[in-house]
Structures are given as C-alpha cells and as structure tokens.
Amino acid sequence: MVKVTKFVTSRPLVSLILLVVVFGTIPIVIWGIAMTSITNNVDSLTKDLRSSLVSEIENIGEFIYPKTNSSTISLARVIDSYITNNNTQFTEIQTQIAPVLFQAYSTIPQVSQVSYISTDGLLFSYMTGLNTSFAVFANSSGGDYTWYTQSIDQRTGRLIGDATRSQPLDLTHTDWFQAAQRDHTTAFVGTGLGGEDNETLFERVVSLDSKKGVVSLGFPVKYLTSALNRLNLHGGEVYMWTKDGTVLVREGSLNASSFIISNGSICFKRSKFEAYCSVLEVSGVPLTYTLMFANKGGGIKNAAKYMLILMVLYGFCWPTVFVLFMVRATRKDMDMRSSLINQMEATQQAERKSMNKSQAFAQASHDIRGSLAGITGLIDLCRQEVKPGSEVDASLQQMNVCTKDLVGLLNSVLDMSKIESGKMQLEEEEFNLVQLLEDVVDFFHPLAMKKKVDVVLDLHDGSILKSSNVRGDSGKLKQILNNLVSNAVKFTVEGHISIRAWAQKPGSKSSVVLASKPKGRVVSIFSKFTLCMNKDQSSSSSTYEMEISNSLRNNPNTMEFVFEVDDTGKGVPVEMRKSVFENYVQVRETAQGQQGTGLGLGIVQSLVRLMGGEIRITDKAMGEKGTSFQFNVLLTTSDTPDMKVREDIEAGGGGDYVISTPNPGLTINTTSLGGSSMNIRHHLSPRFNTCLSSSSSPKQEASRVVLLIKDEERRRVTEKSIKTLGIKVTVVEKWEHLSQALERLFGFSPQSSMGRTELSSTSSRELPLIGTDGVDSRSQAPRRRSTSFSAFVLLMIDAHAGPFPEMDDIVEQFLRSLHHGIVCKVVWLNEPPGRGSERGDVCCLKPMHGSRLSRVLKMLPELGGIVPKEELQREASLLRRHTLVAVAATTSPKGTTSCEIEEVEEEEDEASSSRYNKKPGKSVRTIPKPVGSSEEERVTSNALLKGKRVMVVDDNRITCTVATMKLKNMGVSEVRQCNNGKEAVRLVSEGLTQRGSTQMLPFDYIFMDCQMPEMDGCEATREIRKVESKYGVHIPIIAVSGHALGSNEAEATIDAGMDAFLEKDMNQDQLRKIIRDIESKRTTVHATVE
Amino acid sequence: MDLVQMQKSLQDYTKSLFLEGVLDSQFLQLQQLQDESNPDFVSQVVTLFFQDSDRILNDLSLSLDQQVVDFKKVDPHVHQLKGSSSSIGAQRVKNACVVFRNFCEQQNVEACHRCLQQVKQEYYLVKNRLETLFKLEQQIVASGGMIPAMELGF
C-alpha cells in the first residue's frame, strides 16, 4: 500500500493514465457488450411486434367481411331467377325482387346496403340509415328519372310512410356498373346510394346472368376502421388506402401531417420512420396499408452514447480525484515527517547539549570541590597559627563555615547533575532502619533545640521495628531524611518537628495517596496527576527509576516504608506544592533570610523515586500550621518477617494495643482508641481482673512511668511508645502538677512526706492530670519474671518543663518519701549531666526515643530489667550507684541487633560525679562486630597471598615496582614483572607448556595493566584465555587501571575475560576483597566439579 | 642540628608536602612498604621516577616541537608519566597529566604546550621537594636517628 501510495505521488500523470486505462476501459467494454445484446433484443422484439401487427391487420382484413363475394353471387342468382321477362317493371321489382333483397338485407351480417339496379336505371335498395333502415328506389327510367327514399317496416320490408325525393345518381354509367356488366363481378369502395349520411362502403357488385341488372351489397368501412383502431400499435401508425388514393384508415399517435398520397404512391416528409407497406384485400377490394414506426433504434443509440460519455467521464474523473487526493495526503504526510525529523534532530541536539552541559557541570563542580578542599585545609592551617580568639580567628572560622556551606551546595548540585545524567545508582546494603531514623533525629536534635524546637521520632504503630533490618541505600535514604528534616528545622520557629515512620505491605502504585486521609483524595489525585506530568517532563532517568521501582515491587520480601516529616513551621502554600519539588524553586515568601539553591527537594524527589516511592506534601487539618512531607520507599527486608508480624502490619496502623483500665484514684482519659479495642478488652478480661485485684496492693503494682514533658507532641509520642510496650504511663502536663500527680499516684505529698492518703475521685477530677494506663496484651504477663519484684517507678522529666531546682526538689522529696519496696529511677531529658546526677539519675541530652527509650525502659522489671538489690537500699543510704550500660552489639552477620543491659556496679568511693554523668547516649557503646576486624583480616589476606606466584604486567616500571612491593608486602613469594601484553602472553604459554602434568599454575594471579603499548591488557587477556583453554585451566587476571570502578573501561576489562578490576593505586583492602572473592568462587567451582 | 629538631622539621616538611598537594596518600603507602628487607625502597622508586620522567619530558618536548605534532606519540608518553606519577603519589603532576591528556585527545597543540610547561613545573617542584626530603632523611640517618613514620590518617 505504501509503495502504491509512493508511486502515485511520485508520478501522478503516469498513474493517472494507468488508472484510466485499467479502470476506464472495463466499463466501456462492458457497455459495448451490453449495448449489442440490448440492440439485438430490441430488434427482435420490434420485428416480432411488427410481424404480429401485420398478421393481425391481415386477419382483420380477411375476417371482417368474410364471404361477401359468394353471398352477393348467390343473391344475384336468386334475383336472376325471379326476373323472367326481358323488361322488368318497377312493380315487378317491388313485388318480386324487393322481398329477396330485404331477406338478404336482414340475414347477411354487417351488410348496410343491399340494392338491385337494372340496366335501364331502375333501382331498389335497402340501406341502413342513422338509426333506421330505409329504402331507396327509382321507379321509372327515362326522362323523369327520380329517386325516392322511403322508410320501411323493419320486419317485413314493406314501404311505409311517404316517399321523399332525392337526388338521383346516374348509376348505369359508372365504372363499377360497367365493370360488373363486363366482368360479372366487381368490388369497390364508394359512397352509399342514398341518404344524407353517405358513408363509405365496401361495395360488392355482381351482375345478373341475364345482364338485366346488377346486385350490390354494401358493407360499411367503419367496421374495418374500428377493428383497426382496436389494434395496439405500440406507438406506430397505420394507413390504409384504396388504389385510387382514398385514405380509409389513418390511425396512430404520430402526427403524420406531412403525409401525402397521390396516385397510389405515398410520400412521407419525415425522417426516422420505418414503413411497412402491404396489400390487403377486404371483401374483394384491394387495399394498400402502411405501418409506420418512429425509428426508436436511434434513441437507444443516443442513450447509449450519453451513457458512454458519462462512463468515460467517470473513468477519467475518479482516478483524477483519487490521484489528487493521494498526492495531497502524501504531501501532508511528507510535511509531517520532515517536521518530525526536524523536531527529533532538535530534540537530540538539545539532549546532547544538556548532556554536555551536565558533564561540564559535573566536571566543574568536581574541580571546584577540589579547590574548596584546598581552601578548607588552608584555613585550618591558618587557624593553627593564629592566636585563638582573635579577630582573624573569628574570620577564619566564618570562612570555614562558608566553605562548608559551599561544599554542601556543591554536593547538591553534583547530586543533581548525577541524577540528571542518570548516573545515580542505589548502593544496596543492609542497615537498621530504626537506627538510621534515630541517627537523623539525633543529628538535628541539638540544632533544633537551640531554637527550642523539639524533634520527635514517632514510630507510630511500631510496625517498623518488626522489620527494621532492611536492604537498601542507607546513605540516600539518610540524605532524603536529612534534607527534609533540615528543611523542617530551618523553617520551624516554634513547636515541634515529628518524624513518623511505619511499614506496610507494598500496595497499590501510590500508597502515599492511599495512606492519606480521605478528604485529601481529590488533592492527592491532582498531585498524582502533576507528578505524572513531572515524570513525563523528566527524561530517561525517571524511566530508569520506574524500572527499579517495578523490580522492587515484584520482590516478595519488599516492604513499603512510609515516612512523614511533619513540622509546625511556616508551611508551603497550596499553590506552591507542585513546584517545590522542581529544581531551583524556593518558596520565596518563606525563604527569606534562608539560603539554599532550591535543589534540595528536587533531589529528594529524585531519590525517593529512585527508591521506588513517591513524595508529596500532605494536607494538614484546618488550623494546623506547618508542612507535612510524606514519602514512601520500597526496601527489601533482609530477615523475612514471620507471618504474624505481617498480619500485624496488614491489620493496619491501628496497632495501639492500648486499653484503658479503671484504676483507683485516677482520672482516666482514654486516648486514641481504635475500634479494635473492644475485642482486646474482651480477650483480656480475665487478666484484667487479676490486674485489678492485684493493684490494691502497692507492692504488687506494675511498674509505672511518670512523664513530665513540655512538648505536647513528644509527650504524646513517648507516652504511646511506652504504652505499646505495656507499661503504665502517667502523664503530667505541667511541672507544677508533678508533685500532685506523684502524690496521687503513690501517696506522696511534699507536706507530709510519709503520708499515704488515698485520693478521692472528686479531687482527682479537679486536677489537670492526664493519666492513662496501657497494658500490652502480649508483653506484660510472660515477662513478669519474678513475683517478688516491687513496683518500679520511672520518672521522666523534661528539664525544660520548668525551673530545674524546683523540680529537682520535688523529685528529691518524692524519692525520700517512697517507702520500701518501690524503686524509683529518674531520667532527666534535655539536660546536660551534672545537676541531679548525684542520685544516680540518668541525664539525657539527646532525644528520648527509639532504642534509647527502650534501653531506659529496660530498667523496668517487666522488660527484663534487673532490679538491683542495692536500689532497694538506696533511699536509706546512697552508698551504691549504678549506671546502665547498654551494649548493643550486632551479634550475627545477618545484622540482627540484640540489646542487652549490663549492670555495672561501682563502689561508692570510686564515684566521682563526672563518672556518673555519663549520659545514656554516651554510655551506650555500640560495638558493631565488623565484617572482620582489620588485624585479623590482614593476617588472613596475607595468608591468602602467602607463597603465591604472581605476575605483574605493566609498561610503567615505577608502577610495576610499586605494585611488586605491595604484593610482596602482602606475602607474595614471587613476583614476575613484565612490560607488555605480548610478553605476558608468552610467559603464560611458556609456563603452561613447561609445567607438564603438574597441577601447578604458572602464576597464581596476574595483575594486568589496561593501557599498554604493543598489546593492551584486554587483548592480552583474551590471548591468555585462548592459550589457557587448551590446558583447561584458568588463571585469575585482575585488571589494574587508572579508570574508576564502574566506568566503561572497567566493564570492558571484565568483558575481555578478566576476573576483577582494581584501581591503579592498588588499595590493599580492595585487593584483599578481590582475592577473597576469587578464591571463594574458585572453591565453589572446584566443589561443583568434584 | 639537634636530632629531635631534625625529625620534627622532617615531619613538618612532609606534612607541608601533603598539604600543598604535592604528594598524596600513595606516597605514604610507599613509605609503609619500606621495611628492613628493602630499606631504600622509596628512594629507589623515586629515583626511577626521576629517570623516567626526565626522559619522558624530554621526549614530549621534542614531539611537541615538531612541525606536525603526532599526538599518537604524545599521548602514550603522557599516559606513562601519569601512571608513574600516580604510583609515587605525585598528585599535582598526575593532575596536570590528566589535563594534558584531555588536550591531547582534542589535539590542541597550543594547549598541549601550555600543559607541558605546567607538567614540567609540577615535576620540578616535586623533584625539588622530594630531593630535599631525602636529604633531610639522610641527615637524620647519618646522625643515627630514625625516620619518623607518618600517620596514614592524614
């Protein structure tokens, strides 16, 4: 089809002719065939028609007056017999002949005139008049020759009435009379004998044998005429005339005006007629008739001609139109194609340009970074020389800060260009998500606290704890979080920043949207749409991101983690929400006084997409300030969570296993109870009974945490997370209420320190105290290890909540007032160690959340904390103290973290305040078990290379020497140096041929430089591999190149058959890793072979 | 000069070399590779480097002074120089070589000349500094002292 189109458009004339010939002749030929057959048919039909007409006319002529001749002759004979004497008188005629005549008149059909004419002129005739019959007679011959006309009696033929005279005719001298006398019989067409209405008759005349007269019978012509009239002439004409030119019949639709008959010949003054002439004898009178037809054959031909013309026109026109159409369409097509090509070229050019620009950009950034590093170094150097505290020092410090900012800026620009050029890739590694979150929060906490803004980590339903060990790019995730949190910190002046995180099953494509509140649906769909738009705009990198996310989604171990960074800052205006994720866009109104390139969120978005997620700004409830960024990422969990955990997570976010229990003397506010609480309550009811019954005795009361935290959000989150663990929590909102709360809870009152007054429920209502108790269904009962433990009270007090000395006072008094059996521990939040530590209180500057919180809470007996015996005696004598040292150690290579608490006891005399000032953040020593400690590693790797024989191929002898030295340093026994690829190949093949049957390889490893004269590394490797294949061995070849790992050149080396790639500086750790990899591969290969 | 003082000045001098970016960690690695079995390793390598580089620079000057510069000849030389300088940790020479190679690819004669000058300058700088360093070391050794080891974590 395309070819045809092309042909048509390229040679419109040729194709036009072709089309005309092919498609024009066919109808013409068909027309020709059809025409002949139609003409034939028409001809035969007309012939048939005409012959049938002719025969019909002849029939009419033959049968209209049959046997007139014979009847006339018979009549003449009869009359002849009556005439006996020579001179017949009229009377005789009247008496004898007239009745015979009348008989004939009445019996012979259609006869209209019967007459006897004697030779001497006597006449008697009956004839038909208009309505009646009458008789015409001449009663005398001679001088007074008169004719009389008299009516007759219709039955008898007698004359009746008066006779009238009429004009006589000289009959005896007429031609026909004489002809009859002569020839005995004759016939002619003539007028009748009498009457006013002398109609034309066919007259048959027969003379008597005695020659005394003639008998004539007259038949009216009009019968013939009417018979002929009844014929269907099919548009033709018929003419009939006698020999002497009397036209008898002139019938037909044609107006034969120019029709002249003269002397027996006929003359038509018309063309296009077909005439058929023939003679017809009617009652003995020869008549000539002519049938005429309009020459319709010509009409058919005309019509056919018109049709032909029409067909030719049609045959011409439609190809013309078709060709024109095609030409136009193709022209349009061509135009479009050319414009498309132009567009594509332009696009390519633009892409190239942008790519080049990005590269140049990256290059420039790289260089700038180098210079900046130099500047930083120089500043450091200068500062060493400058007197601290001087003006110059301050300036230098500022310079340092500036350069750091610059580096940060540059880094973000670099990231951007990396992402744009699609070079950003995820580096998968295992890490602890919760740890990462805590790190992020810890990092920003001091900064935020400077502005009196709290950074709260909210693990929501704790689902993230269940699958915290994940595989993914921790660095980039951290970068995302850092960026968002730093933004939040930057723009928040008061309030708090909360970071929420939870895990869920990877659901639909945009779970962020799903996770949102229903009222945000419309907006979220809109934002999704805009995100799609953005995606379209961004180029190949986003498709790459999509691929990654798809592959992640299909992994069954993949979990979706949703993070939310929620601040109470200025917020992002709704109309700006779309564009904040675009590069170089900042919300101007809010960005005043804040620096930045506006790249941060753009990078964040790209990174989130790279990790298979999406980021957006969620809607906050009315009246709430600030922005809430929500994003989700897909990460594979390294330890498959068991089904139970999965189910828990799938059960949704309502995982607060919080149930309110009635507790004596407490106002209970039930917070955040989901619909699920009813079930749990039902399920737990037996245990509650025991709890309730046991709660009457303080000795058996469960541990309790008293929270005094200023910031509402932190209070809420901390409370919730403690409750999740199944610990009762009492929340105190203001420091002023602390003593009252403590009093109510434990019967402590500052006024009467030992008084233990039960609080009435009425008074409790007046107190602005929020108290809720949480009991976890799972964790409480089983962990109750010993029945002998006494209630443990943990006071968590925010040092910012009120004036420290007063609070300290209250605590002090409370501690003193506590009776035996109740162990109390105080944790100061946001408090540098120093004050209040004498008692062994724990001070914590860093935010109390996550693992830190759980470590502190582990002091509680429910959670496996050991209640130190000495604690019981503490109130009597503050002799012994303890600090908690929690050792978090990654015990298994899989990365599962287990925490254990070590109780370190210290003697009092050792106690100096500084020792105890260790805040938990510091005292918690995280000793991760490395993949292999470096010392140990070195030994094993040296063992790896010990005694090995190695070849180093490098054209640069210095490099060669250095490498040799390095390898020897690592225990290699023999290093063969070699200058180029050719030599290396030669050495290998020699070594292989000489070794004979021994299994020894000529070299254990070959270190191959890539770029060498004569034969480069890749080629040499290919050669070596060829040689090797004959012997069925494989010498590990390690590429050494100045190019970076992951570059095209590095890939080329692997393609060439090298086993590994090492950067030129031959980092020993890298080398070890490579050797180990190769060795492990080799052993597995051996194993499979064996 | 006092031995301790000498050692101190050696240390400071080495430090300055790193700070100026004349040398990088590769040189430190070289120093670490030097042990009893191979007491002159660093100076051996550096001497080799000097020999090679002198020759290469000579060749380069010759090739670049040709009427028609054959970049196919120039490039391997620069590559060679880059390799050896990076091997001994002469960072600035290496960086200059990287730039040089870029211009070689572009076949920019003028820029190549400039680069050669730059490379030469850097080379003589590093040569000068290293010679001074060795002299200091020799002095220390001559006065019976130990050459203080540099820390890796610079």
PDB file of C-alpha atoms in Angstrom, chain A residues 719-818:
ATOM      1  CA  GLU A 719       3.538   8.035  76.039  1.00  0.00           C
ATOM      2  CA  LYS A 720       2.305   5.982  73.177  1.00  0.00           C
ATOM      3  CA  SER A 721       5.536   4.167  72.613  1.00  0.00           C
ATOM      4  CA  ILE A 722       5.837   3.326  76.272  1.00  0.00           C
ATOM      5  CA  LYS A 723       2.287   2.151  76.349  1.00  0.00           C
ATOM      6  CA  THR A 724       2.898  -0.020  73.368  1.00  0.00           C
ATOM      7  CA  LEU A 725       5.379  -1.888  75.496  1.00  0.00           C
ATOM      8  CA  GLY A 726       2.737  -2.450  78.068  1.00  0.00           C
ATOM      9  CA  ILE A 727       3.882  -0.079  80.731  1.00  0.00           C
ATOM     10  CA  LYS A 728       1.534   2.130  82.631  1.00  0.00           C
ATOM     11  CA  VAL A 729       2.145   5.721  81.956  1.00  0.00           C
ATOM     12  CA  THR A 730       1.124   8.760  83.838  1.00  0.00           C
ATOM     13  CA  VAL A 731       1.440  11.968  82.026  1.00  0.00           C
ATOM     14  CA  VAL A 732       1.896  15.242  83.739  1.00  0.00           C
ATOM     15  CA  GLU A 733       1.457  18.303  81.644  1.00  0.00           C
ATOM     16  CA  LYS A 734       2.973  20.982  83.780  1.00  0.00           C
ATOM     17  CA  TRP A 735       5.733  20.792  86.264  1.00  0.00           C
ATOM     18  CA  GLU A 736       3.542  22.437  88.867  1.00  0.00           C
ATOM     19  CA  HIS A 737       1.313  19.408  88.804  1.00  0.00           C
ATOM     20  CA  LEU A 738       4.137  16.977  89.214  1.00  0.00           C
ATOM     21  CA  SER A 739       4.015  16.780  92.951  1.00  0.00           C
ATOM     22  CA  GLN A 740       0.267  16.445  92.938  1.00  0.00           C
ATOM     23  CA  ALA A 741       0.433  13.688  90.422  1.00  0.00           C
ATOM     24  CA  LEU A 742       3.073  11.873  92.345  1.00  0.00           C
ATOM     25  CA  GLU A 743       1.077  12.340  95.432  1.00  0.00           C
ATOM     26  CA  ARG A 744      -1.958  10.868  93.912  1.00  0.00           C
ATOM     27  CA  LEU A 745      -0.161   8.006  92.398  1.00  0.00           C
ATOM     28  CA  PHE A 746       1.988   6.950  95.220  1.00  0.00           C
ATOM     29  CA  GLY A 747       0.576   8.668  98.198  1.00  0.00           C
ATOM     30  CA  PHE A 748       3.439  11.010  98.263  1.00  0.00           C
ATOM     31  CA  SER A 749       2.910  14.511  99.449  1.00  0.00           C
ATOM     32  CA  PRO A 750       5.565  17.085  99.918  1.00  0.00           C
ATOM     33  CA  GLN A 751       3.909  18.344 103.060  1.00  0.00           C
ATOM     34  CA  SER A 752       3.633  15.059 104.814  1.00  0.00           C
ATOM     35  CA  SER A 753       6.294  13.069 103.254  1.00  0.00           C
ATOM     36  CA  MET A 754       5.240   9.726 104.603  1.00  0.00           C
ATOM     37  CA  GLY A 755       1.539  10.324 104.340  1.00  0.00           C
ATOM     38  CA  ARG A 756      -0.237   7.979 102.068  1.00  0.00           C
ATOM     39  CA  THR A 757      -3.659   9.426 101.609  1.00  0.00           C
ATOM     40  CA  GLU A 758      -5.938   7.811  99.198  1.00  0.00           C
ATOM     41  CA  LEU A 759      -7.213  10.299  96.796  1.00  0.00           C
ATOM     42  CA  SER A 760     -10.859  10.671  96.324  1.00  0.00           C
ATOM     43  CA  SER A 761     -12.160  10.567  92.870  1.00  0.00           C
ATOM     44  CA  THR A 762     -13.680  14.003  93.174  1.00  0.00           C
ATOM     45  CA  SER A 763     -10.395  15.665  93.922  1.00  0.00           C
ATOM     46  CA  SER A 764      -8.722  13.872  91.128  1.00  0.00           C
ATOM     47  CA  ARG A 765     -11.111  15.299  88.674  1.00  0.00           C
ATOM     48  CA  GLU A 766     -10.130  18.752  89.630  1.00  0.00           C
ATOM     49  CA  LEU A 767      -6.568  18.061  88.909  1.00  0.00           C
ATOM     50  CA  PRO A 768      -5.367  18.814  85.460  1.00  0.00           C
ATOM     51  CA  LEU A 769      -3.882  15.424  85.182  1.00  0.00           C
ATOM     52  CA  ILE A 770      -3.954  13.152  82.341  1.00  0.00           C
ATOM     53  CA  GLY A 771      -3.492   9.643  83.336  1.00  0.00           C
ATOM     54  CA  THR A 772      -3.810   6.673  81.177  1.00  0.00           C
ATOM     55  CA  ASP A 773      -2.659   3.220  81.646  1.00  0.00           C
ATOM     56  CA  GLY A 774      -1.544   0.993  78.913  1.00  0.00           C
ATOM     57  CA  VAL A 775      -1.331  -2.703  79.156  1.00  0.00           C
ATOM     58  CA  ASP A 776       0.073  -4.683  76.360  1.00  0.00           C
ATOM     59  CA  SER A 777      -1.638  -7.946  75.876  1.00  0.00           C
ATOM     60  CA  ARG A 778       1.459  -9.796  74.914  1.00  0.00           C
ATOM     61  CA  SER A 779       4.365  -8.410  76.732  1.00  0.00           C
ATOM     62  CA  GLN A 780       3.216  -7.964  80.240  1.00  0.00           C
ATOM     63  CA  ALA A 781       2.391 -11.242  81.781  1.00  0.00           C
ATOM     64  CA  PRO A 782       5.056 -13.510  80.369  1.00  0.00           C
ATOM     65  CA  ARG A 783       7.810 -11.160  81.243  1.00  0.00           C
ATOM     66  CA  ARG A 784       6.903 -10.938  84.799  1.00  0.00           C
ATOM     67  CA  ARG A 785       9.802 -12.989  85.827  1.00  0.00           C
ATOM     68  CA  SER A 786       9.650 -12.860  89.493  1.00  0.00           C
ATOM     69  CA  THR A 787       6.754 -12.257  91.710  1.00  0.00           C
ATOM     70  CA  SER A 788       8.906 -10.672  94.296  1.00  0.00           C
ATOM     71  CA  PHE A 789       9.793  -7.512  92.479  1.00  0.00           C
ATOM     72  CA  SER A 790       8.391  -4.376  93.757  1.00  0.00           C
ATOM     73  CA  ALA A 791       6.893  -1.519  91.883  1.00  0.00           C
ATOM     74  CA  PHE A 792       9.325   0.347  89.805  1.00  0.00           C
ATOM     75  CA  VAL A 793       8.748   3.977  89.153  1.00  0.00           C
ATOM     76  CA  LEU A 794      10.437   5.714  86.330  1.00  0.00           C
ATOM     77  CA  LEU A 795      10.279   9.451  86.350  1.00  0.00           C
ATOM     78  CA  MET A 796      10.983  11.009  83.047  1.00  0.00           C
ATOM     79  CA  ILE A 797      11.256  14.694  83.411  1.00  0.00           C
ATOM     80  CA  ASP A 798      11.926  17.238  80.787  1.00  0.00           C
ATOM     81  CA  ALA A 799      14.365  19.668  82.265  1.00  0.00           C
ATOM     82  CA  HIS A 800      12.894  22.393  80.111  1.00  0.00           C
ATOM     83  CA  ALA A 801       9.480  21.842  81.570  1.00  0.00           C
ATOM     84  CA  GLY A 802      10.137  24.048  84.489  1.00  0.00           C
ATOM     85  CA  PRO A 803      12.793  25.504  86.736  1.00  0.00           C
ATOM     86  CA  PHE A 804      15.204  22.758  87.419  1.00  0.00           C
ATOM     87  CA  PRO A 805      15.845  23.306  91.136  1.00  0.00           C
ATOM     88  CA  GLU A 806      12.169  23.171  91.978  1.00  0.00           C
ATOM     89  CA  MET A 807      11.587  20.056  90.032  1.00  0.00           C
ATOM     90  CA  ASP A 808      14.687  18.537  91.470  1.00  0.00           C
ATOM     91  CA  ASP A 809      13.317  19.379  94.853  1.00  0.00           C
ATOM     92  CA  ILE A 810      10.071  17.650  94.203  1.00  0.00           C
ATOM     93  CA  VAL A 811      11.826  14.617  92.933  1.00  0.00           C
ATOM     94  CA  GLU A 812      14.125  14.589  95.861  1.00  0.00           C
ATOM     95  CA  GLN A 813      11.260  14.784  98.269  1.00  0.00           C
ATOM     96  CA  PHE A 814       9.386  12.146  96.389  1.00  0.00           C
ATOM     97  CA  LEU A 815      12.289   9.823  96.481  1.00  0.00           C
ATOM     98  CA  ARG A 816      12.673  10.335 100.140  1.00  0.00           C
ATOM     99  CA  SER A 817       9.068   9.757 100.824  1.00  0.00           C
ATOM    100  CA  LEU A 818       8.938   6.495  98.949  1.00  0.00           C
TER     101      LEU A 818
END
